[in-house]
Amino acid sequence: MGKRLAAIFREETSYKIFFLSLIITGLSYGIYKGMIDNYLAEIVSMGEFDRGVAEFFRELPGLFLVFILAVFYTFSAERMYKLGAVIMLVGMGMLSVVSPTKLLVTIAIFIHSLGEHIQLGMKNTLSLSYAKEGKGGTALGHQNAVYQIGTLSGYLVVIAAFALLASFSPFRLFFAISAGILAVSAVLSMRIRGTSETDDTKRRFYFRKKFTKYYMLEIFYGARKQVFFTFGPYVLILLYGANAMVISILFAVSAICSYFFSPLIGKIIDRLGYKIVMISDTLILVIVCFFYGFSHHMFPKEIAFIVCCVNYVLDSIISLASMASNVYVQDISDDQNEMRATISTGVSVNHLITILIALFGGWIWQSVGVETLFIISAVLGLCNSAYAATVKTRKQLTGS
């Protein structure tokens, strides 16, 4: 792995410490994600609609990200990444100690998510900034793969915990362990040094007409991915009775697949072009959404559960194609500062629709059924492909 990363990233950058912090953050997130859905359903007693409301507040920092970055416009990407690590630590620490009430747990999730979203835009920016020329897609692929190593380890911890402590639900204990791991990651992140500074105070709040298609693609992607991220596990928990160990096994399988497929998709983006990838990724999505929403009508419960699990893994794989939009931004940006500001703005644009899907997704499920929810996801995916077909590469824009 070390030699492969050295071939992708510039030696003078802090990519080694950056990637180590990613692995450790992923470990913390794997423990958190492996337990949070069952914790909300079993301990906090959140139903479909309540889960949507909690997700609304979890995603809200993503919408506010562009404004947060405008406030901290003097901070480099490295400093923002460090700030995100500290805020995540505070949120996870709260989650481990507060009473399991809907309000307090939602506040803790919100704070953790604030740090997570600050790091989200910075991770892609740092990977692209540290990468050698022409290695953007490959760099993002390896970034995702390394993060998946950490999350996989976290899921395995949850699986082992519930296998060994079958009669005990150690949710808050493992949230505390997750917080301790985040503390290590925060300390490591403080050692990151880099050159991705900005001297343009306006580029933290950055919109340009040439990125309009990127913003629209982010809206489509945000809507379709939110359905699976929020309600995919909840379907398995509420409809099929999956416990935290089963959910973590599913997440672990998804992480393993993502680890192997992420670098491959990154290479495909570099070789075939981001436009082809952006168009083709949702062809599988339609099938995935159909079976996820209708399997319980078509098969016996046990078979339907397996079909849904397989389709959840497939969705996690095709979601990796979202890296293509970041490479698209890199291709048409005038410089690193513009790329960085645009990606960060894209995160906020993404969440314009994401928070609405989170808020109303639970209501749609409760009112008209889970089938409608996944039909909407499939339609949005098709819209994403159709719109991606209109994208022009830098060569097409310049006529070279």
mmCIF file of C-alpha atoms in Angstrom:
data_model
loop_
_atom_site.group_PDB
_atom_site.id
_atom_site.type_symbol
_atom_site.label_atom_id
_atom_site.label_comp_id
_atom_site.label_asym_id
_atom_site.label_seq_id
_atom_site.Cartn_x
_atom_site.Cartn_y
_atom_site.Cartn_z
ATOM 1 C CA MET A 1 0.000 0.000 0.000
ATOM 2 C CA GLY A 2 2.844 2.405 0.902
ATOM 3 C CA LYS A 3 4.525 2.085 -2.509
ATOM 4 C CA ARG A 4 1.211 2.522 -4.303
ATOM 5 C CA LEU A 5 0.448 5.703 -2.369
ATOM 6 C CA ALA A 6 3.962 7.033 -3.054
ATOM 7 C CA ALA A 7 3.298 6.620 -6.775
ATOM 8 C CA ILE A 8 0.096 8.669 -6.502
ATOM 9 C CA PHE A 9 0.924 11.458 -4.032
ATOM 10 C CA ARG A 10 3.649 14.081 -3.967
ATOM 11 C CA GLU A 11 6.386 13.262 -1.457
ATOM 12 C CA GLU A 12 6.588 16.761 0.039
ATOM 13 C CA THR A 13 2.967 16.626 1.245
ATOM 14 C CA SER A 14 1.570 15.219 4.509
ATOM 15 C CA TYR A 15 -0.337 12.443 2.786
ATOM 16 C CA LYS A 16 1.037 9.724 5.110
ATOM 17 C CA ILE A 17 -0.243 11.341 8.323
ATOM 18 C CA PHE A 18 -3.442 12.323 6.534
ATOM 19 C CA PHE A 19 -4.132 8.731 5.498
ATOM 20 C CA LEU A 20 -3.304 7.401 8.962
ATOM 21 C CA SER A 21 -5.827 9.811 10.476
ATOM 22 C CA LEU A 22 -8.380 8.622 7.908
ATOM 23 C CA ILE A 23 -7.973 4.999 8.990
ATOM 24 C CA ILE A 24 -8.420 5.850 12.670
ATOM 25 C CA THR A 25 -11.385 8.139 12.003
ATOM 26 C CA GLY A 26 -12.899 5.345 9.934
ATOM 27 C CA LEU A 27 -12.483 2.923 12.850
ATOM 28 C CA SER A 28 -14.405 5.305 15.112
ATOM 29 C CA TYR A 29 -17.091 5.830 12.479
ATOM 30 C CA GLY A 30 -17.471 2.087 11.899
ATOM 31 C CA ILE A 31 -18.262 1.541 15.593
ATOM 32 C CA TYR A 32 -20.662 4.497 15.590
ATOM 33 C CA LYS A 33 -22.436 3.598 12.352
ATOM 34 C CA GLY A 34 -22.635 -0.083 13.239
ATOM 35 C CA MET A 35 -24.686 0.743 16.340
ATOM 36 C CA ILE A 36 -26.475 4.042 15.801
ATOM 37 C CA ASP A 37 -29.490 2.796 13.798
ATOM 38 C CA ASN A 38 -30.301 0.026 16.271
ATOM 39 C CA TYR A 39 -29.621 2.391 19.185
ATOM 40 C CA LEU A 40 -32.154 4.872 17.816
ATOM 41 C CA ALA A 41 -34.732 2.154 17.124
ATOM 42 C CA GLU A 42 -34.301 -0.028 20.226
ATOM 43 C CA ILE A 43 -33.150 2.347 22.980
ATOM 44 C CA VAL A 44 -34.326 5.822 21.913
ATOM 45 C CA SER A 45 -37.548 4.374 20.359
ATOM 46 C CA MET A 46 -37.442 6.359 17.126
ATOM 47 C CA GLY A 47 -39.921 5.291 14.446
ATOM 48 C CA GLU A 48 -39.799 5.996 10.701
ATOM 49 C CA PHE A 49 -40.772 9.657 10.987
ATOM 50 C CA ASP A 50 -38.594 10.302 14.054
ATOM 51 C CA ARG A 51 -35.630 8.782 12.231
ATOM 52 C CA GLY A 52 -36.218 11.180 9.372
ATOM 53 C CA VAL A 53 -36.284 14.138 11.749
ATOM 54 C CA ALA A 54 -33.046 13.025 13.418
ATOM 55 C CA GLU A 55 -31.453 12.637 9.999
ATOM 56 C CA PHE A 56 -32.645 16.122 9.042
ATOM 57 C CA PHE A 57 -30.586 17.564 11.889
ATOM 58 C CA ARG A 58 -27.669 15.240 11.140
ATOM 59 C CA GLU A 59 -27.543 16.545 7.583
ATOM 60 C CA LEU A 60 -28.158 20.201 8.471
ATOM 61 C CA PRO A 61 -24.429 20.960 8.972
ATOM 62 C CA GLY A 62 -23.866 19.963 5.359
ATOM 63 C CA LEU A 63 -26.232 22.706 4.237
ATOM 64 C CA PHE A 64 -24.503 25.218 6.498
ATOM 65 C CA LEU A 65 -21.010 24.153 5.435
ATOM 66 C CA VAL A 66 -20.513 26.883 2.862
ATOM 67 C CA PHE A 67 -21.390 29.512 5.472
ATOM 68 C CA ILE A 68 -19.148 27.890 8.077
ATOM 69 C CA LEU A 69 -16.256 27.940 5.632
ATOM 70 C CA ALA A 70 -16.997 31.580 4.831
ATOM 71 C CA VAL A 71 -16.544 32.420 8.523
ATOM 72 C CA PHE A 72 -13.234 30.533 8.639
ATOM 73 C CA TYR A 73 -12.039 31.803 5.271
ATOM 74 C CA THR A 74 -8.499 32.388 6.601
ATOM 75 C CA PHE A 75 -8.101 28.708 7.511
ATOM 76 C CA SER A 76 -6.292 26.335 5.180
ATOM 77 C CA ALA A 77 -7.827 22.994 4.241
ATOM 78 C CA GLU A 78 -5.480 21.367 6.748
ATOM 79 C CA ARG A 79 -6.669 23.585 9.614
ATOM 80 C CA MET A 80 -10.314 23.000 8.729
ATOM 81 C CA TYR A 81 -9.689 19.245 8.701
ATOM 82 C CA LYS A 82 -8.247 19.527 12.231
ATOM 83 C CA LEU A 83 -11.195 21.627 13.431
ATOM 84 C CA GLY A 84 -13.575 18.990 12.105
ATOM 85 C CA ALA A 85 -11.720 16.289 14.064
ATOM 86 C CA VAL A 86 -12.128 18.182 17.345
ATOM 87 C CA ILE A 87 -15.845 18.863 16.799
ATOM 88 C CA MET A 88 -16.489 15.205 15.934
ATOM 89 C CA LEU A 89 -14.801 14.243 19.201
ATOM 90 C CA VAL A 90 -17.079 16.559 21.199
ATOM 91 C CA GLY A 91 -20.224 15.140 19.566
ATOM 92 C CA MET A 92 -19.228 11.523 20.101
ATOM 93 C CA GLY A 93 -18.309 12.241 23.699
ATOM 94 C CA MET A 94 -21.777 13.722 24.275
ATOM 95 C CA LEU A 95 -23.447 10.714 22.670
ATOM 96 C CA SER A 96 -21.704 8.414 25.113
ATOM 97 C CA VAL A 97 -22.910 10.263 28.241
ATOM 98 C CA VAL A 98 -26.297 11.911 27.552
ATOM 99 C CA SER A 99 -29.582 10.258 28.490
ATOM 100 C CA PRO A 100 -31.182 8.317 25.608
ATOM 101 C CA THR A 101 -33.884 10.916 24.898
ATOM 102 C CA LYS A 102 -34.745 11.969 21.360
ATOM 103 C CA LEU A 103 -33.745 15.601 21.939
ATOM 104 C CA LEU A 104 -30.368 15.038 23.619
ATOM 105 C CA VAL A 105 -29.326 12.257 21.274
ATOM 106 C CA THR A 106 -30.264 14.372 18.251
ATOM 107 C CA ILE A 107 -28.159 17.273 19.568
ATOM 108 C CA ALA A 108 -25.152 14.972 20.057
ATOM 109 C CA ILE A 109 -25.607 13.552 16.541
ATOM 110 C CA PHE A 110 -25.814 17.095 15.150
ATOM 111 C CA ILE A 111 -22.513 18.139 16.758
ATOM 112 C CA HIS A 112 -20.725 14.976 15.611
ATOM 113 C CA SER A 113 -22.105 15.500 12.125
ATOM 114 C CA LEU A 114 -20.909 19.117 12.084
ATOM 115 C CA GLY A 115 -17.318 17.950 12.462
ATOM 116 C CA GLU A 116 -17.868 15.114 10.007
ATOM 117 C CA HIS A 117 -19.159 17.461 7.308
ATOM 118 C CA ILE A 118 -16.331 19.938 7.826
ATOM 119 C CA GLN A 119 -13.906 17.081 7.208
ATOM 120 C CA LEU A 120 -15.943 15.767 4.280
ATOM 121 C CA GLY A 121 -15.123 18.609 1.920
ATOM 122 C CA MET A 122 -11.546 18.810 3.195
ATOM 123 C CA LYS A 123 -10.802 15.089 2.624
ATOM 124 C CA ASN A 124 -11.457 15.311 -1.103
ATOM 125 C CA THR A 125 -9.682 18.663 -1.359
ATOM 126 C CA LEU A 126 -6.554 17.400 0.405
ATOM 127 C CA SER A 127 -6.459 14.189 -1.629
ATOM 128 C CA LEU A 128 -6.693 16.105 -4.895
ATOM 129 C CA SER A 129 -4.207 18.748 -3.705
ATOM 130 C CA TYR A 130 -1.641 16.160 -2.597
ATOM 131 C CA ALA A 131 -2.020 14.008 -5.733
ATOM 132 C CA LYS A 132 0.388 14.037 -8.630
ATOM 133 C CA GLU A 133 -0.850 15.445 -11.922
ATOM 134 C CA GLY A 134 -3.317 13.153 -13.691
ATOM 135 C CA LYS A 135 -3.833 11.020 -10.562
ATOM 136 C CA GLY A 136 -6.917 12.758 -9.151
ATOM 137 C CA GLY A 137 -9.374 9.925 -9.616
ATOM 138 C CA THR A 138 -6.868 7.335 -8.406
ATOM 139 C CA ALA A 139 -6.090 9.480 -5.346
ATOM 140 C CA LEU A 140 -9.766 9.710 -4.407
ATOM 141 C CA GLY A 141 -10.156 5.974 -4.963
ATOM 142 C CA HIS A 142 -7.326 5.168 -2.563
ATOM 143 C CA GLN A 143 -8.616 7.715 -0.063
ATOM 144 C CA ASN A 144 -11.973 5.925 -0.003
ATOM 145 C CA ALA A 145 -10.282 2.525 0.174
ATOM 146 C CA VAL A 146 -8.138 3.502 3.157
ATOM 147 C CA TYR A 147 -11.137 4.951 4.960
ATOM 148 C CA GLN A 148 -13.010 1.702 4.314
ATOM 149 C CA ILE A 149 -10.218 -0.232 6.064
ATOM 150 C CA GLY A 150 -10.956 1.776 9.194
ATOM 151 C CA THR A 151 -14.728 1.489 8.981
ATOM 152 C CA LEU A 152 -14.474 -2.247 8.344
ATOM 153 C CA SER A 153 -12.424 -2.618 11.512
ATOM 154 C CA GLY A 154 -15.095 -0.714 13.414
ATOM 155 C CA TYR A 155 -17.864 -2.947 12.089
ATOM 156 C CA LEU A 156 -15.864 -6.023 13.099
ATOM 157 C CA VAL A 157 -15.599 -4.636 16.634
ATOM 158 C CA VAL A 158 -19.399 -4.293 16.793
ATOM 159 C CA ILE A 159 -19.915 -7.796 15.394
ATOM 160 C CA ALA A 160 -17.560 -9.270 17.998
ATOM 161 C CA ALA A 161 -19.179 -7.269 20.805
ATOM 162 C CA PHE A 162 -22.690 -8.484 20.051
ATOM 163 C CA ALA A 163 -21.523 -12.041 19.400
ATOM 164 C CA LEU A 164 -19.795 -12.211 22.788
ATOM 165 C CA LEU A 165 -22.361 -10.122 24.708
ATOM 166 C CA ALA A 166 -25.566 -11.454 23.196
ATOM 167 C CA SER A 167 -27.726 -10.543 26.200
ATOM 168 C CA PHE A 168 -26.216 -7.088 26.639
ATOM 169 C CA SER A 169 -26.601 -3.948 24.548
ATOM 170 C CA PRO A 170 -23.320 -2.030 25.017
ATOM 171 C CA PHE A 171 -24.326 0.969 22.910
ATOM 172 C CA ARG A 172 -23.131 3.849 25.101
ATOM 173 C CA LEU A 173 -19.979 1.996 26.161
ATOM 174 C CA PHE A 174 -18.923 1.642 22.547
ATOM 175 C CA PHE A 175 -19.824 5.247 21.771
ATOM 176 C CA ALA A 176 -17.314 6.108 24.530
ATOM 177 C CA ILE A 177 -14.726 3.822 22.907
ATOM 178 C CA SER A 178 -15.456 5.526 19.579
ATOM 179 C CA ALA A 179 -14.837 8.909 21.243
ATOM 180 C CA GLY A 180 -11.493 7.694 22.578
ATOM 181 C CA ILE A 181 -10.460 6.605 19.095
ATOM 182 C CA LEU A 182 -11.490 10.000 17.714
ATOM 183 C CA ALA A 183 -9.239 11.621 20.296
ATOM 184 C CA VAL A 184 -6.278 9.705 18.842
ATOM 185 C CA SER A 185 -7.281 10.782 15.328
ATOM 186 C CA ALA A 186 -7.549 14.419 16.429
ATOM 187 C CA VAL A 187 -4.042 14.306 17.902
ATOM 188 C CA LEU A 188 -2.692 12.778 14.683
ATOM 189 C CA SER A 189 -4.439 15.356 12.516
ATOM 190 C CA MET A 190 -2.576 18.118 14.360
ATOM 191 C CA ARG A 191 0.622 16.844 12.727
ATOM 192 C CA ILE A 192 -0.678 17.385 9.204
ATOM 193 C CA ARG A 193 1.234 20.078 7.347
ATOM 194 C CA GLY A 194 0.469 21.281 3.861
ATOM 195 C CA THR A 195 0.487 24.041 1.277
ATOM 196 C CA SER A 196 -3.206 24.176 0.390
ATOM 197 C CA GLU A 197 -3.622 27.744 1.623
ATOM 198 C CA THR A 198 -6.012 30.324 0.198
ATOM 199 C CA ASP A 199 -5.435 34.046 -0.167
ATOM 200 C CA ASP A 200 -8.838 34.865 -1.635
ATOM 201 C CA THR A 201 -11.394 35.663 1.063
ATOM 202 C CA LYS A 202 -14.301 35.228 -1.316
ATOM 203 C CA ARG A 203 -13.509 31.694 -2.342
ATOM 204 C CA ARG A 204 -14.955 30.163 0.778
ATOM 205 C CA PHE A 205 -18.390 31.269 -0.448
ATOM 206 C CA TYR A 206 -17.917 30.447 -4.081
ATOM 207 C CA PHE A 207 -20.348 30.143 -6.961
ATOM 208 C CA ARG A 208 -19.517 30.339 -10.637
ATOM 209 C CA LYS A 209 -21.709 29.733 -13.652
ATOM 210 C CA LYS A 210 -19.308 27.179 -15.135
ATOM 211 C CA PHE A 211 -19.939 24.892 -12.138
ATOM 212 C CA THR A 212 -23.738 24.942 -12.510
ATOM 213 C CA LYS A 213 -23.830 21.388 -13.847
ATOM 214 C CA TYR A 214 -21.708 20.203 -10.932
ATOM 215 C CA TYR A 215 -24.110 21.802 -8.445
ATOM 216 C CA MET A 216 -27.076 20.129 -10.150
ATOM 217 C CA LEU A 217 -25.346 16.750 -10.145
ATOM 218 C CA GLU A 218 -24.700 17.162 -6.428
ATOM 219 C CA ILE A 219 -28.406 17.826 -5.847
ATOM 220 C CA PHE A 220 -29.443 14.694 -7.729
ATOM 221 C CA TYR A 221 -26.804 12.562 -6.033
ATOM 222 C CA GLY A 222 -27.596 13.941 -2.582
ATOM 223 C CA ALA A 223 -31.258 13.062 -2.945
ATOM 224 C CA ARG A 224 -30.768 9.535 -4.188
ATOM 225 C CA LYS A 225 -27.982 8.547 -1.769
ATOM 226 C CA GLN A 226 -29.885 9.879 1.242
ATOM 227 C CA VAL A 227 -32.695 7.378 0.776
ATOM 228 C CA PHE A 228 -30.313 4.454 1.135
ATOM 229 C CA PHE A 229 -28.097 6.007 3.795
ATOM 230 C CA THR A 230 -30.948 6.866 6.153
ATOM 231 C CA PHE A 231 -33.705 4.399 5.380
ATOM 232 C CA GLY A 232 -31.801 1.441 3.939
ATOM 233 C CA PRO A 233 -30.708 0.095 7.339
ATOM 234 C CA TYR A 234 -34.047 1.080 8.909
ATOM 235 C CA VAL A 235 -35.906 -1.087 6.377
ATOM 236 C CA LEU A 236 -33.837 -4.067 7.493
ATOM 237 C CA ILE A 237 -34.375 -3.251 11.182
ATOM 238 C CA LEU A 238 -38.106 -2.439 11.160
ATOM 239 C CA LEU A 239 -39.336 -4.756 8.402
ATOM 240 C CA TYR A 240 -36.976 -7.702 8.857
ATOM 241 C CA GLY A 241 -35.885 -7.423 12.506
ATOM 242 C CA ALA A 242 -32.130 -7.138 11.866
ATOM 243 C CA ASN A 243 -30.101 -6.512 15.036
ATOM 244 C CA ALA A 244 -26.902 -4.455 15.374
ATOM 245 C CA MET A 245 -24.663 -7.467 14.702
ATOM 246 C CA VAL A 246 -26.461 -8.272 11.436
ATOM 247 C CA ILE A 247 -26.411 -4.618 10.354
ATOM 248 C CA SER A 248 -22.690 -4.407 11.151
ATOM 249 C CA ILE A 249 -22.010 -7.574 9.137
ATOM 250 C CA LEU A 250 -23.801 -5.960 6.205
ATOM 251 C CA PHE A 251 -21.791 -2.761 6.636
ATOM 252 C CA ALA A 252 -18.597 -4.811 6.894
ATOM 253 C CA VAL A 253 -19.324 -6.600 3.622
ATOM 254 C CA SER A 254 -20.063 -3.223 2.012
ATOM 255 C CA ALA A 255 -16.782 -1.836 3.357
ATOM 256 C CA ILE A 256 -14.810 -4.807 1.985
ATOM 257 C CA CYS A 257 -16.416 -4.396 -1.433
ATOM 258 C CA SER A 258 -15.807 -0.649 -1.346
ATOM 259 C CA TYR A 259 -12.167 -1.225 -0.410
ATOM 260 C CA PHE A 260 -11.572 -3.353 -3.502
ATOM 261 C CA PHE A 261 -13.799 -1.442 -5.887
ATOM 262 C CA SER A 262 -12.864 2.108 -4.872
ATOM 263 C CA PRO A 263 -9.357 2.128 -6.424
ATOM 264 C CA LEU A 264 -10.731 0.291 -9.466
ATOM 265 C CA ILE A 265 -13.448 2.889 -10.012
ATOM 266 C CA GLY A 266 -10.881 5.634 -9.488
ATOM 267 C CA LYS A 267 -8.735 4.145 -12.266
ATOM 268 C CA ILE A 268 -11.791 3.793 -14.514
ATOM 269 C CA ILE A 269 -12.526 7.489 -13.992
ATOM 270 C CA ASP A 270 -8.964 8.403 -15.006
ATOM 271 C CA ARG A 271 -8.951 6.081 -18.034
ATOM 272 C CA LEU A 272 -12.483 6.320 -19.429
ATOM 273 C CA GLY A 273 -13.315 9.791 -18.202
ATOM 274 C CA TYR A 274 -15.586 11.091 -15.469
ATOM 275 C CA LYS A 275 -18.477 11.775 -17.844
ATOM 276 C CA ILE A 276 -18.902 8.118 -18.836
ATOM 277 C CA VAL A 277 -18.848 7.063 -15.184
ATOM 278 C CA MET A 278 -21.371 9.730 -14.137
ATOM 279 C CA ILE A 279 -23.789 8.593 -16.841
ATOM 280 C CA SER A 280 -23.500 4.833 -16.352
ATOM 281 C CA ASP A 281 -23.558 4.416 -12.575
ATOM 282 C CA THR A 282 -27.336 4.757 -12.201
ATOM 283 C CA LEU A 283 -28.207 2.036 -14.702
ATOM 284 C CA ILE A 284 -27.695 -0.496 -11.906
ATOM 285 C CA LEU A 285 -29.358 1.826 -9.392
ATOM 286 C CA VAL A 286 -32.819 1.412 -10.918
ATOM 287 C CA ILE A 287 -32.662 -2.369 -10.397
ATOM 288 C CA VAL A 288 -31.290 -1.920 -6.880
ATOM 289 C CA CYS A 289 -34.100 0.455 -5.877
ATOM 290 C CA PHE A 290 -36.790 -1.773 -7.364
ATOM 291 C CA PHE A 291 -35.767 -4.860 -5.419
ATOM 292 C CA TYR A 292 -35.121 -2.918 -2.216
ATOM 293 C CA GLY A 293 -38.581 -1.430 -2.256
ATOM 294 C CA PHE A 294 -40.575 -4.416 -3.513
ATOM 295 C CA SER A 295 -38.763 -7.591 -2.384
ATOM 296 C CA HIS A 296 -41.141 -8.132 0.535
ATOM 297 C CA HIS A 297 -44.010 -8.353 -1.992
ATOM 298 C CA MET A 298 -42.182 -10.739 -4.317
ATOM 299 C CA PHE A 299 -40.387 -13.233 -2.046
ATOM 300 C CA PRO A 300 -40.772 -14.972 1.311
ATOM 301 C CA LYS A 301 -39.472 -12.824 4.169
ATOM 302 C CA GLU A 302 -36.166 -14.696 4.530
ATOM 303 C CA ILE A 303 -35.397 -14.477 0.803
ATOM 304 C CA ALA A 304 -36.522 -10.846 0.618
ATOM 305 C CA PHE A 305 -34.140 -9.988 3.443
ATOM 306 C CA ILE A 306 -31.190 -11.534 1.583
ATOM 307 C CA VAL A 307 -32.174 -9.749 -1.637
ATOM 308 C CA CYS A 308 -32.282 -6.417 0.215
ATOM 309 C CA CYS A 309 -28.884 -7.041 1.773
ATOM 310 C CA VAL A 310 -27.346 -7.820 -1.623
ATOM 311 C CA ASN A 311 -28.874 -4.682 -3.100
ATOM 312 C CA TYR A 312 -27.633 -2.562 -0.194
ATOM 313 C CA VAL A 313 -24.075 -3.733 -0.956
ATOM 314 C CA LEU A 314 -24.576 -3.026 -4.667
ATOM 315 C CA ASP A 315 -25.705 0.508 -3.836
ATOM 316 C CA SER A 316 -22.604 1.088 -1.706
ATOM 317 C CA ILE A 317 -20.462 0.061 -4.680
ATOM 318 C CA ILE A 318 -22.174 2.214 -7.300
ATOM 319 C CA SER A 319 -22.145 5.156 -4.879
ATOM 320 C CA LEU A 320 -18.358 5.193 -5.256
ATOM 321 C CA ALA A 321 -18.885 6.613 -8.728
ATOM 322 C CA SER A 322 -19.701 9.951 -7.068
ATOM 323 C CA MET A 323 -15.913 10.508 -7.064
ATOM 324 C CA ALA A 324 -16.279 11.348 -10.747
ATOM 325 C CA SER A 325 -17.962 14.675 -10.010
ATOM 326 C CA ASN A 326 -14.964 15.798 -7.918
ATOM 327 C CA VAL A 327 -12.601 14.919 -10.759
ATOM 328 C CA TYR A 328 -14.905 16.918 -13.048
ATOM 329 C CA VAL A 329 -14.444 19.938 -10.777
ATOM 330 C CA GLN A 330 -10.681 19.448 -10.770
ATOM 331 C CA ASP A 331 -10.685 19.288 -14.572
ATOM 332 C CA ILE A 332 -12.531 22.573 -15.179
ATOM 333 C CA SER A 333 -11.142 24.559 -12.214
ATOM 334 C CA ASP A 334 -8.614 27.303 -12.893
ATOM 335 C CA ASP A 335 -6.527 26.506 -9.802
ATOM 336 C CA GLN A 336 -6.417 24.530 -6.548
ATOM 337 C CA ASN A 337 -8.160 27.263 -4.546
ATOM 338 C CA GLU A 338 -11.114 27.300 -6.926
ATOM 339 C CA MET A 339 -11.333 23.499 -6.852
ATOM 340 C CA ARG A 340 -11.276 23.451 -3.071
ATOM 341 C CA ALA A 341 -13.915 26.153 -2.664
ATOM 342 C CA THR A 342 -16.172 24.578 -5.296
ATOM 343 C CA ILE A 343 -16.051 21.117 -3.723
ATOM 344 C CA SER A 344 -16.920 22.624 -0.339
ATOM 345 C CA THR A 345 -19.776 24.586 -1.866
ATOM 346 C CA GLY A 346 -20.917 21.397 -3.591
ATOM 347 C CA VAL A 347 -21.294 19.693 -0.211
ATOM 348 C CA SER A 348 -23.713 22.420 0.873
ATOM 349 C CA VAL A 349 -25.598 22.324 -2.436
ATOM 350 C CA ASN A 350 -25.850 18.545 -2.060
ATOM 351 C CA HIS A 351 -27.553 19.049 1.287
ATOM 352 C CA LEU A 352 -30.190 21.440 -0.008
ATOM 353 C CA ILE A 353 -32.116 18.385 -1.160
ATOM 354 C CA THR A 354 -30.601 15.895 1.272
ATOM 355 C CA ILE A 355 -32.189 17.486 4.335
ATOM 356 C CA LEU A 356 -35.590 17.534 2.618
ATOM 357 C CA ILE A 357 -35.326 13.850 1.734
ATOM 358 C CA ALA A 358 -34.308 13.106 5.320
ATOM 359 C CA LEU A 359 -37.202 15.118 6.758
ATOM 360 C CA PHE A 360 -39.939 13.946 4.391
ATOM 361 C CA GLY A 361 -38.590 10.465 3.627
ATOM 362 C CA GLY A 362 -39.897 9.105 6.913
ATOM 363 C CA TRP A 363 -43.254 10.764 6.304
ATOM 364 C CA ILE A 364 -43.452 9.270 2.785
ATOM 365 C CA TRP A 365 -42.659 5.823 4.158
ATOM 366 C CA GLN A 366 -45.202 6.183 6.949
ATOM 367 C CA SER A 367 -47.919 7.639 4.695
ATOM 368 C CA VAL A 368 -47.671 5.822 1.355
ATOM 369 C CA GLY A 369 -45.188 3.018 1.948
ATOM 370 C CA VAL A 370 -41.509 2.298 1.584
ATOM 371 C CA GLU A 371 -42.047 1.318 -2.069
ATOM 372 C CA THR A 372 -42.708 4.939 -3.066
ATOM 373 C CA LEU A 373 -39.539 6.057 -1.304
ATOM 374 C CA PHE A 374 -37.329 3.819 -3.422
ATOM 375 C CA ILE A 375 -39.222 4.617 -6.627
ATOM 376 C CA ILE A 376 -38.348 8.262 -5.982
ATOM 377 C CA SER A 377 -34.705 7.293 -5.485
ATOM 378 C CA ALA A 378 -34.642 5.428 -8.819
ATOM 379 C CA VAL A 379 -36.238 8.343 -10.692
ATOM 380 C CA LEU A 380 -33.715 10.780 -9.215
ATOM 381 C CA GLY A 381 -30.914 8.456 -10.283
ATOM 382 C CA LEU A 382 -32.177 8.459 -13.864
ATOM 383 C CA CYS A 383 -32.381 12.258 -13.778
ATOM 384 C CA ASN A 384 -28.781 12.295 -12.595
ATOM 385 C CA SER A 385 -27.649 10.200 -15.587
ATOM 386 C CA ALA A 386 -29.636 12.246 -18.072
ATOM 387 C CA TYR A 387 -28.172 15.479 -16.736
ATOM 388 C CA ALA A 388 -24.641 14.063 -16.618
ATOM 389 C CA ALA A 389 -24.930 13.402 -20.348
ATOM 390 C CA THR A 390 -24.987 17.181 -20.895
ATOM 391 C CA VAL A 391 -21.662 17.735 -19.101
ATOM 392 C CA LYS A 392 -18.794 19.090 -21.197
ATOM 393 C CA THR A 393 -15.174 18.269 -20.364
ATOM 394 C CA ARG A 394 -12.395 20.870 -20.401
ATOM 395 C CA LYS A 395 -11.342 19.654 -23.862
ATOM 396 C CA GLN A 396 -14.887 20.168 -25.147
ATOM 397 C CA LEU A 397 -15.099 23.593 -23.499
ATOM 398 C CA THR A 398 -11.774 24.785 -24.909
ATOM 399 C CA GLY A 399 -12.134 22.990 -28.252
ATOM 400 C CA SER A 400 -8.695 21.415 -27.869
#
